[in-house]
mmCIF file of C-alpha atoms in Angstrom:
data_model
loop_
_atom_site.group_PDB
_atom_site.id
_atom_site.type_symbol
_atom_site.label_atom_id
_atom_site.label_comp_id
_atom_site.label_asym_id
_atom_site.label_seq_id
_atom_site.Cartn_x
_atom_site.Cartn_y
_atom_site.Cartn_z
ATOM 1 C CA MET L 1 134.680 20.916 238.136
ATOM 2 C CA LYS L 2 133.070 22.411 241.272
ATOM 3 C CA ARG L 3 135.636 25.276 241.159
ATOM 4 C CA THR L 4 134.609 26.079 237.693
ATOM 5 C CA LEU L 5 130.993 26.168 238.521
ATOM 6 C CA LEU L 6 131.651 28.221 241.652
ATOM 7 C CA ALA L 7 133.558 30.674 239.582
ATOM 8 C CA VAL L 8 130.592 30.990 237.188
ATOM 9 C CA LEU L 9 128.465 31.715 240.270
ATOM 10 C CA GLY L 10 130.840 34.345 241.480
ATOM 11 C CA ALA L 11 131.578 32.485 244.676
ATOM 12 C CA ILE L 12 135.291 32.008 244.107
ATOM 13 C CA SER L 13 138.040 33.088 241.725
ATOM 14 C CA LEU L 14 139.348 30.659 239.200
ATOM 15 C CA SER L 15 142.811 32.201 239.647
ATOM 16 C CA ALA L 16 143.083 33.277 236.088
ATOM 17 C CA CYS L 17 143.716 36.614 234.336
ATOM 18 C CA ALA L 18 140.790 37.751 232.253
ATOM 19 C CA GLN L 19 140.908 38.796 228.660
ATOM 20 C CA ALA L 20 141.128 42.446 227.772
ATOM 21 C CA PRO L 21 138.004 44.437 228.746
ATOM 22 C CA GLU L 22 135.927 46.324 226.277
ATOM 23 C CA ALA L 23 137.304 49.769 225.475
ATOM 24 C CA ASP L 24 136.022 53.043 223.987
ATOM 25 C CA ALA L 25 137.099 54.584 220.766
ATOM 26 C CA THR L 26 140.385 55.868 222.356
ATOM 27 C CA GLY L 27 141.249 52.420 223.675
ATOM 28 C CA THR L 28 140.455 53.315 227.288
ATOM 29 C CA PRO L 29 138.865 50.371 229.104
ATOM 30 C CA LEU L 30 135.168 50.996 229.897
ATOM 31 C CA LYS L 31 134.402 51.015 233.635
ATOM 32 C CA ALA L 32 131.024 50.085 235.198
ATOM 33 C CA PRO L 33 129.540 52.730 237.408
ATOM 34 C CA VAL L 34 129.728 52.108 241.156
ATOM 35 C CA VAL L 35 126.288 51.861 242.679
ATOM 36 C CA SER L 36 125.654 51.289 246.412
ATOM 37 C CA SER L 37 122.598 49.446 247.558
ATOM 38 C CA PRO L 38 121.146 48.480 250.915
ATOM 39 C CA MET L 39 121.569 44.909 252.247
ATOM 40 C CA LEU L 40 118.537 42.718 251.485
ATOM 41 C CA PRO L 41 117.077 40.211 253.804
ATOM 42 C CA ALA L 42 118.120 36.527 253.214
ATOM 43 C CA THR L 43 115.681 34.365 251.241
ATOM 44 C CA PRO L 44 113.584 32.230 253.530
ATOM 45 C CA GLU L 45 114.385 28.515 253.599
ATOM 46 C CA PRO L 46 111.804 26.676 251.454
ATOM 47 C CA ALA L 47 109.634 23.991 252.969
ATOM 48 C CA GLU L 48 111.204 20.624 253.238
ATOM 49 C CA GLY L 49 110.339 18.110 250.450
ATOM 50 C CA THR L 50 109.452 20.736 247.916
ATOM 51 C CA PRO L 51 111.072 21.213 244.522
ATOM 52 C CA GLU L 52 112.419 24.542 245.808
ATOM 53 C CA ALA L 53 114.136 22.817 248.743
ATOM 54 C CA ARG L 54 115.597 20.249 246.472
ATOM 55 C CA ALA L 55 116.917 23.001 244.277
ATOM 56 C CA LEU L 56 118.462 24.796 247.178
ATOM 57 C CA ALA L 57 120.127 21.512 248.338
ATOM 58 C CA ALA L 58 121.442 21.001 244.791
ATOM 59 C CA VAL L 59 123.056 24.443 244.673
ATOM 60 C CA ARG L 60 124.610 23.917 248.099
ATOM 61 C CA THR L 61 126.350 20.663 246.932
ATOM 62 C CA LEU L 62 128.795 23.184 245.346
ATOM 63 C CA ASN L 63 129.127 25.268 248.427
ATOM 64 C CA PRO L 64 126.959 24.923 251.615
ATOM 65 C CA ASN L 65 127.376 28.695 252.288
ATOM 66 C CA LEU L 66 125.737 29.831 249.036
ATOM 67 C CA GLN L 67 122.648 31.935 249.775
ATOM 68 C CA PRO L 68 120.243 32.363 246.828
ATOM 69 C CA GLU L 69 118.392 35.648 246.362
ATOM 70 C CA GLN L 70 115.398 33.952 244.799
ATOM 71 C CA ILE L 71 114.013 30.484 244.047
ATOM 72 C CA GLY L 72 110.886 29.968 241.930
ATOM 73 C CA ALA L 73 109.348 28.321 238.922
ATOM 74 C CA ALA L 74 111.547 28.294 235.839
ATOM 75 C CA PRO L 75 110.363 29.135 232.294
ATOM 76 C CA LEU L 76 110.913 25.454 231.272
ATOM 77 C CA PRO L 77 108.805 22.635 232.682
ATOM 78 C CA GLY L 78 110.371 20.430 235.336
ATOM 79 C CA PHE L 79 112.890 22.945 236.611
ATOM 80 C CA ARG L 80 113.232 25.530 239.352
ATOM 81 C CA GLU L 81 114.916 28.830 238.790
ATOM 82 C CA VAL L 82 117.540 29.903 241.363
ATOM 83 C CA ILE L 83 119.277 33.257 241.433
ATOM 84 C CA VAL L 84 122.547 33.234 243.343
ATOM 85 C CA SER L 85 125.436 35.780 243.220
ATOM 86 C CA GLY L 86 123.729 37.538 240.362
ATOM 87 C CA GLN L 87 123.605 34.350 238.172
ATOM 88 C CA VAL L 88 120.617 32.312 237.118
ATOM 89 C CA VAL L 89 120.784 28.542 237.724
ATOM 90 C CA TYR L 90 118.074 26.012 236.603
ATOM 91 C CA VAL L 91 117.694 22.919 238.812
ATOM 92 C CA SER L 92 115.484 19.958 237.888
ATOM 93 C CA ASP L 93 112.606 19.407 240.231
ATOM 94 C CA ASP L 94 114.189 16.235 241.534
ATOM 95 C CA GLY L 95 117.315 18.160 242.458
ATOM 96 C CA ARG L 96 119.649 16.065 240.355
ATOM 97 C CA TYR L 97 120.557 18.252 237.448
ATOM 98 C CA MET L 98 121.794 21.880 237.438
ATOM 99 C CA PHE L 99 122.063 23.946 234.294
ATOM 100 C CA LEU L 100 124.105 27.138 234.327
ATOM 101 C CA PRO L 101 123.476 29.054 231.093
ATOM 102 C CA GLY L 102 125.782 31.570 229.537
ATOM 103 C CA GLN L 103 129.613 31.650 228.958
ATOM 104 C CA GLY L 104 131.356 29.109 231.095
ATOM 105 C CA GLY L 105 128.019 27.377 231.910
ATOM 106 C CA ALA L 106 127.463 23.676 232.162
ATOM 107 C CA LEU L 107 124.859 20.950 232.775
ATOM 108 C CA TYR L 108 125.900 19.447 236.168
ATOM 109 C CA ASP L 109 124.901 16.076 237.662
ATOM 110 C CA THR L 110 124.814 16.548 241.437
ATOM 111 C CA VAL L 111 124.690 12.752 242.073
ATOM 112 C CA SER L 112 127.897 11.899 240.087
ATOM 113 C CA GLU L 113 129.264 15.372 240.863
ATOM 114 C CA ARG L 114 130.473 15.889 237.294
ATOM 115 C CA SER L 115 129.717 18.146 234.388
ATOM 116 C CA LEU L 116 127.838 16.437 231.596
ATOM 117 C CA SER L 117 128.874 19.219 229.275
ATOM 118 C CA GLU L 118 132.640 18.748 230.063
ATOM 119 C CA ALA L 119 132.914 15.451 228.097
ATOM 120 C CA SER L 120 131.799 17.144 224.884
ATOM 121 C CA LEU L 121 133.996 20.171 225.477
ATOM 122 C CA ALA L 122 136.941 18.007 226.384
ATOM 123 C CA GLY L 123 136.634 16.025 223.147
ATOM 124 C CA LEU L 124 136.489 19.272 221.208
ATOM 125 C CA ARG L 125 139.557 20.694 222.995
ATOM 126 C CA ARG L 126 141.509 17.435 222.556
ATOM 127 C CA ASP L 127 140.862 17.574 218.791
ATOM 128 C CA LEU L 128 141.815 21.217 218.573
ATOM 129 C CA LEU L 129 145.096 20.671 220.475
ATOM 130 C CA LYS L 130 146.050 17.928 218.038
ATOM 131 C CA THR L 131 146.181 20.612 215.210
ATOM 132 C CA ILE L 132 149.094 22.413 216.935
ATOM 133 C CA PRO L 133 152.429 20.769 216.048
ATOM 134 C CA ALA L 134 154.600 19.496 218.970
ATOM 135 C CA SER L 135 157.311 21.775 217.599
ATOM 136 C CA GLU L 136 155.217 24.862 218.334
ATOM 137 C CA ARG L 137 154.835 24.133 222.068
ATOM 138 C CA ILE L 138 157.305 25.383 224.605
ATOM 139 C CA VAL L 139 157.810 22.371 226.903
ATOM 140 C CA PHE L 140 159.086 22.112 230.485
ATOM 141 C CA ALA L 141 159.267 18.509 231.443
ATOM 142 C CA PRO L 142 160.886 16.085 233.847
ATOM 143 C CA ALA L 143 162.796 13.075 232.573
ATOM 144 C CA ASN L 144 159.882 10.681 232.951
ATOM 145 C CA PRO L 145 156.684 12.668 233.361
ATOM 146 C CA LYS L 146 153.634 10.879 234.949
ATOM 147 C CA TYR L 147 151.293 13.516 233.357
ATOM 148 C CA THR L 148 151.483 15.989 230.639
ATOM 149 C CA VAL L 149 149.209 19.145 230.640
ATOM 150 C CA THR L 150 148.768 21.909 228.084
ATOM 151 C CA VAL L 151 148.727 25.474 229.484
ATOM 152 C CA PHE L 152 147.552 28.446 227.501
ATOM 153 C CA THR L 153 149.593 31.313 228.773
ATOM 154 C CA ASP L 154 150.229 34.969 228.552
ATOM 155 C CA VAL L 155 153.543 36.737 229.362
ATOM 156 C CA GLU L 156 151.862 39.551 231.216
ATOM 157 C CA CYS L 157 149.328 37.652 233.307
ATOM 158 C CA GLY L 158 150.163 37.612 237.041
ATOM 159 C CA TYR L 159 148.843 34.105 237.538
ATOM 160 C CA CYS L 160 150.740 32.830 234.487
ATOM 161 C CA ARG L 161 153.922 34.308 235.971
ATOM 162 C CA ARG L 162 153.223 32.675 239.317
ATOM 163 C CA LEU L 163 152.731 29.294 237.669
ATOM 164 C CA HIS L 164 155.936 29.610 235.683
ATOM 165 C CA SER L 165 157.828 30.695 238.782
ATOM 166 C CA GLU L 166 157.019 27.260 240.162
ATOM 167 C CA ILE L 167 157.821 25.279 237.033
ATOM 168 C CA ALA L 168 160.497 23.199 238.792
ATOM 169 C CA GLU L 169 157.967 22.118 241.426
ATOM 170 C CA TYR L 170 155.476 20.986 238.735
ATOM 171 C CA ASN L 171 158.272 18.912 237.178
ATOM 172 C CA GLN L 172 159.182 17.480 240.651
ATOM 173 C CA GLN L 173 155.492 16.390 240.920
ATOM 174 C CA GLY L 174 155.992 14.463 237.677
ATOM 175 C CA ILE L 175 154.010 16.869 235.560
ATOM 176 C CA ALA L 176 155.221 18.158 232.148
ATOM 177 C CA ILE L 177 153.963 21.551 231.114
ATOM 178 C CA GLU L 178 153.423 22.279 227.458
ATOM 179 C CA TYR L 179 152.851 25.995 226.834
ATOM 180 C CA LEU L 180 150.736 27.554 224.113
ATOM 181 C CA ALA L 181 150.428 31.189 223.497
ATOM 182 C CA PHE L 182 147.326 33.249 224.296
ATOM 183 C CA PRO L 183 148.035 37.011 224.283
ATOM 184 C CA ARG L 184 145.033 38.254 226.262
ATOM 185 C CA MET L 185 145.090 41.769 224.794
ATOM 186 C CA GLY L 186 144.522 40.323 221.304
ATOM 187 C CA ILE L 187 146.299 39.946 217.978
ATOM 188 C CA GLY L 188 148.384 42.931 217.079
ATOM 189 C CA SER L 189 148.672 44.156 220.706
ATOM 190 C CA GLU L 190 151.988 44.858 222.495
ATOM 191 C CA ASP L 191 151.295 41.648 224.454
ATOM 192 C CA TYR L 192 150.971 39.725 221.169
ATOM 193 C CA ASN L 193 154.261 41.161 219.835
ATOM 194 C CA LYS L 194 156.072 40.076 222.950
ATOM 195 C CA MET L 195 154.743 36.503 222.548
ATOM 196 C CA VAL L 196 155.794 36.521 218.831
ATOM 197 C CA ALA L 197 159.229 37.571 219.975
ATOM 198 C CA VAL L 198 159.272 34.608 222.477
ATOM 199 C CA TRP L 199 158.146 32.073 219.848
ATOM 200 C CA CYS L 200 160.644 33.446 217.331
ATOM 201 C CA ALA L 201 163.570 33.364 219.753
ATOM 202 C CA SER L 202 166.380 30.776 219.198
ATOM 203 C CA ASP L 203 165.905 29.599 222.817
ATOM 204 C CA ARG L 204 162.143 29.779 223.384
ATOM 205 C CA LYS L 205 162.253 28.440 226.938
ATOM 206 C CA GLN L 206 164.697 31.081 228.112
ATOM 207 C CA ALA L 207 162.815 33.770 226.226
ATOM 208 C CA LEU L 208 159.570 32.773 227.796
ATOM 209 C CA THR L 209 161.195 32.703 231.316
ATOM 210 C CA ASP L 210 162.684 36.169 230.636
ATOM 211 C CA ALA L 211 159.405 37.546 229.385
ATOM 212 C CA LYS L 212 157.559 36.315 232.365
ATOM 213 C CA ALA L 213 160.197 37.875 234.661
ATOM 214 C CA GLU L 214 159.623 41.292 232.872
ATOM 215 C CA LYS L 215 163.151 40.980 231.289
ATOM 216 C CA SER L 216 163.581 42.410 227.844
ATOM 217 C CA VAL L 217 163.232 39.883 224.947
ATOM 218 C CA PRO L 218 164.700 41.100 221.632
ATOM 219 C CA GLU L 219 162.054 41.944 219.102
ATOM 220 C CA HIS L 220 161.951 39.405 216.467
ATOM 221 C CA ASP L 221 159.452 38.417 213.908
ATOM 222 C CA CYS L 222 159.293 35.212 211.972
ATOM 223 C CA LYS L 223 156.742 32.748 210.548
ATOM 224 C CA ASN L 224 154.925 31.639 213.707
ATOM 225 C CA THR L 225 151.787 30.065 214.993
ATOM 226 C CA VAL L 226 150.923 32.524 217.874
ATOM 227 C CA SER L 227 147.793 33.706 216.013
ATOM 228 C CA MET L 228 146.769 30.121 215.361
ATOM 229 C CA GLN L 229 147.255 29.273 219.061
ATOM 230 C CA TYR L 230 145.206 32.289 220.081
ATOM 231 C CA ASN L 231 142.425 31.395 217.798
ATOM 232 C CA ILE L 232 142.398 27.824 218.975
ATOM 233 C CA GLY L 233 142.327 29.026 222.633
ATOM 234 C CA GLN L 234 139.206 31.046 221.877
ATOM 235 C CA ARG L 235 137.553 28.101 220.067
ATOM 236 C CA ALA L 236 138.417 25.876 223.177
ATOM 237 C CA GLY L 237 136.443 28.261 225.350
ATOM 238 C CA LEU L 238 139.248 30.043 227.052
ATOM 239 C CA THR L 239 138.180 33.094 228.946
ATOM 240 C CA GLY L 240 141.264 33.743 230.987
ATOM 241 C CA THR L 241 144.895 32.629 231.469
ATOM 242 C CA PRO L 242 146.345 30.311 232.462
ATOM 243 C CA MET L 243 144.086 27.563 231.228
ATOM 244 C CA ILE L 244 145.328 24.092 232.164
ATOM 245 C CA LEU L 245 144.070 21.173 230.010
ATOM 246 C CA THR L 246 144.726 17.494 230.480
ATOM 247 C CA GLU L 247 145.679 15.222 227.529
ATOM 248 C CA ASP L 248 142.061 14.316 227.032
ATOM 249 C CA GLY L 249 140.998 18.032 226.984
ATOM 250 C CA THR L 250 139.559 18.300 230.428
ATOM 251 C CA GLN L 251 140.040 21.709 232.058
ATOM 252 C CA VAL L 252 141.533 21.595 235.502
ATOM 253 C CA GLY L 253 142.316 25.355 236.145
ATOM 254 C CA GLY L 254 143.063 28.387 236.354
ATOM 255 C CA TYR L 255 146.254 28.566 238.280
ATOM 256 C CA VAL L 256 146.575 25.473 240.452
ATOM 257 C CA PRO L 257 149.498 24.956 242.785
ATOM 258 C CA PRO L 258 151.896 22.091 241.991
ATOM 259 C CA ALA L 259 150.801 19.668 244.685
ATOM 260 C CA ALA L 260 147.146 20.377 244.152
ATOM 261 C CA LEU L 261 147.427 19.852 240.460
ATOM 262 C CA ARG L 262 149.149 16.486 241.014
ATOM 263 C CA GLU L 263 146.379 15.553 243.424
ATOM 264 C CA THR L 264 143.798 16.519 240.811
ATOM 265 C CA LEU L 265 145.454 14.587 238.070
ATOM 266 C CA ASP L 266 145.702 11.490 240.253
ATOM 267 C CA LYS L 267 142.001 11.734 241.093
ATOM 268 C CA LEU L 268 141.071 12.067 237.393
ATOM 269 C CA ALA L 269 143.300 9.092 236.501
ATOM 270 C CA ALA L 270 141.661 6.975 239.277
ATOM 271 C CA GLU L 271 138.167 7.952 238.151
ATOM 272 C CA LYS L 272 139.019 7.014 234.553
ATOM 273 C CA ALA L 273 140.529 3.685 235.619
ATOM 274 C CA GLU L 274 137.539 2.742 237.907
ATOM 275 C CA PRO L 275 134.944 2.057 235.158
ATOM 276 C CA ALA L 276 137.567 -0.027 233.329
ATOM 277 C CA ALA L 277 138.241 -2.062 236.393
ATOM 278 C CA VAL L 278 134.502 -2.668 236.951
ATOM 279 C CA GLY L 279 134.022 -3.665 233.318
ATOM 280 C CA ASN L 280 136.921 -6.107 233.460
ATOM 281 C CA ALA L 281 135.681 -7.809 236.674
ATOM 282 C CA ALA L 282 134.592 -11.444 236.075
ATOM 283 C CA PRO L 283 130.861 -12.141 236.931
ATOM 284 C CA GLY L 284 130.449 -13.771 240.236
ATOM 285 C CA GLY L 285 133.568 -12.268 241.774
ATOM 286 C CA ASN L 286 136.856 -14.325 242.173
ATOM 287 C CA ALA L 287 135.453 -17.789 242.645
ATOM 288 C CA ALA L 288 137.878 -20.422 241.473
ATOM 289 C CA ALA L 289 136.862 -22.498 238.379
ATOM 290 C CA GLY L 290 135.707 -25.988 239.073
ATOM 291 C CA GLY L 291 137.560 -28.966 237.664
#
């Protein structure tokens, strides 16, 4: 979750290929003008024990090297407004909660170090994924997978290609990959047509592997669910590919290397098991029953 928040703040890359940029009437992508500006002095450290100091400490739970440009009163009571890496973050005066508005934003609890928004989003994603038949997924799985993840993918995305080139390593880590289509350039694009050809191929796994290796896949059209998968990806909040989702709908990437993904999935499983273990513990510990 920290990686996602840092990506929103512009502090790191989520290792994902973005959707197609806006274009002009001729289809040429619009480019922002390059503007140079002088370096500004760093914001002074706020006085210890103040709401501003707690806000700064909260932001730095994500990354101790983050340097805000501005900290001040927020337009809503009980919060400070922090501007960091060109993004606005609202932090509760006690420093516990951070709210990142806008696309990809979240309400983050700095004590439990989790997104309070993610649970709702995960539930939505889980329900959306259930609407896609298993027969419409392209699956690469080991014999007895420990975990199964859904990956929204695009055949032309560099990070998607990198992930697929390591598919055997994911399987060796006990991870099954279930691919869904998300042509980043949009429905009707050349990218979309390539993905339709993959999903209409008699051997989808080989066709997907060939397409990601820039090999020719015979054009073929059929009744398919590529558009449906694309629309579900948008409704699930996808902003770039690959997007990796756990079975309960939690987003764990962006591109994540095989060993790191296994580590993340193990951690999530342990966190989920911990409350259950506490709830099942008998009051008073393990004292033996008297006779």
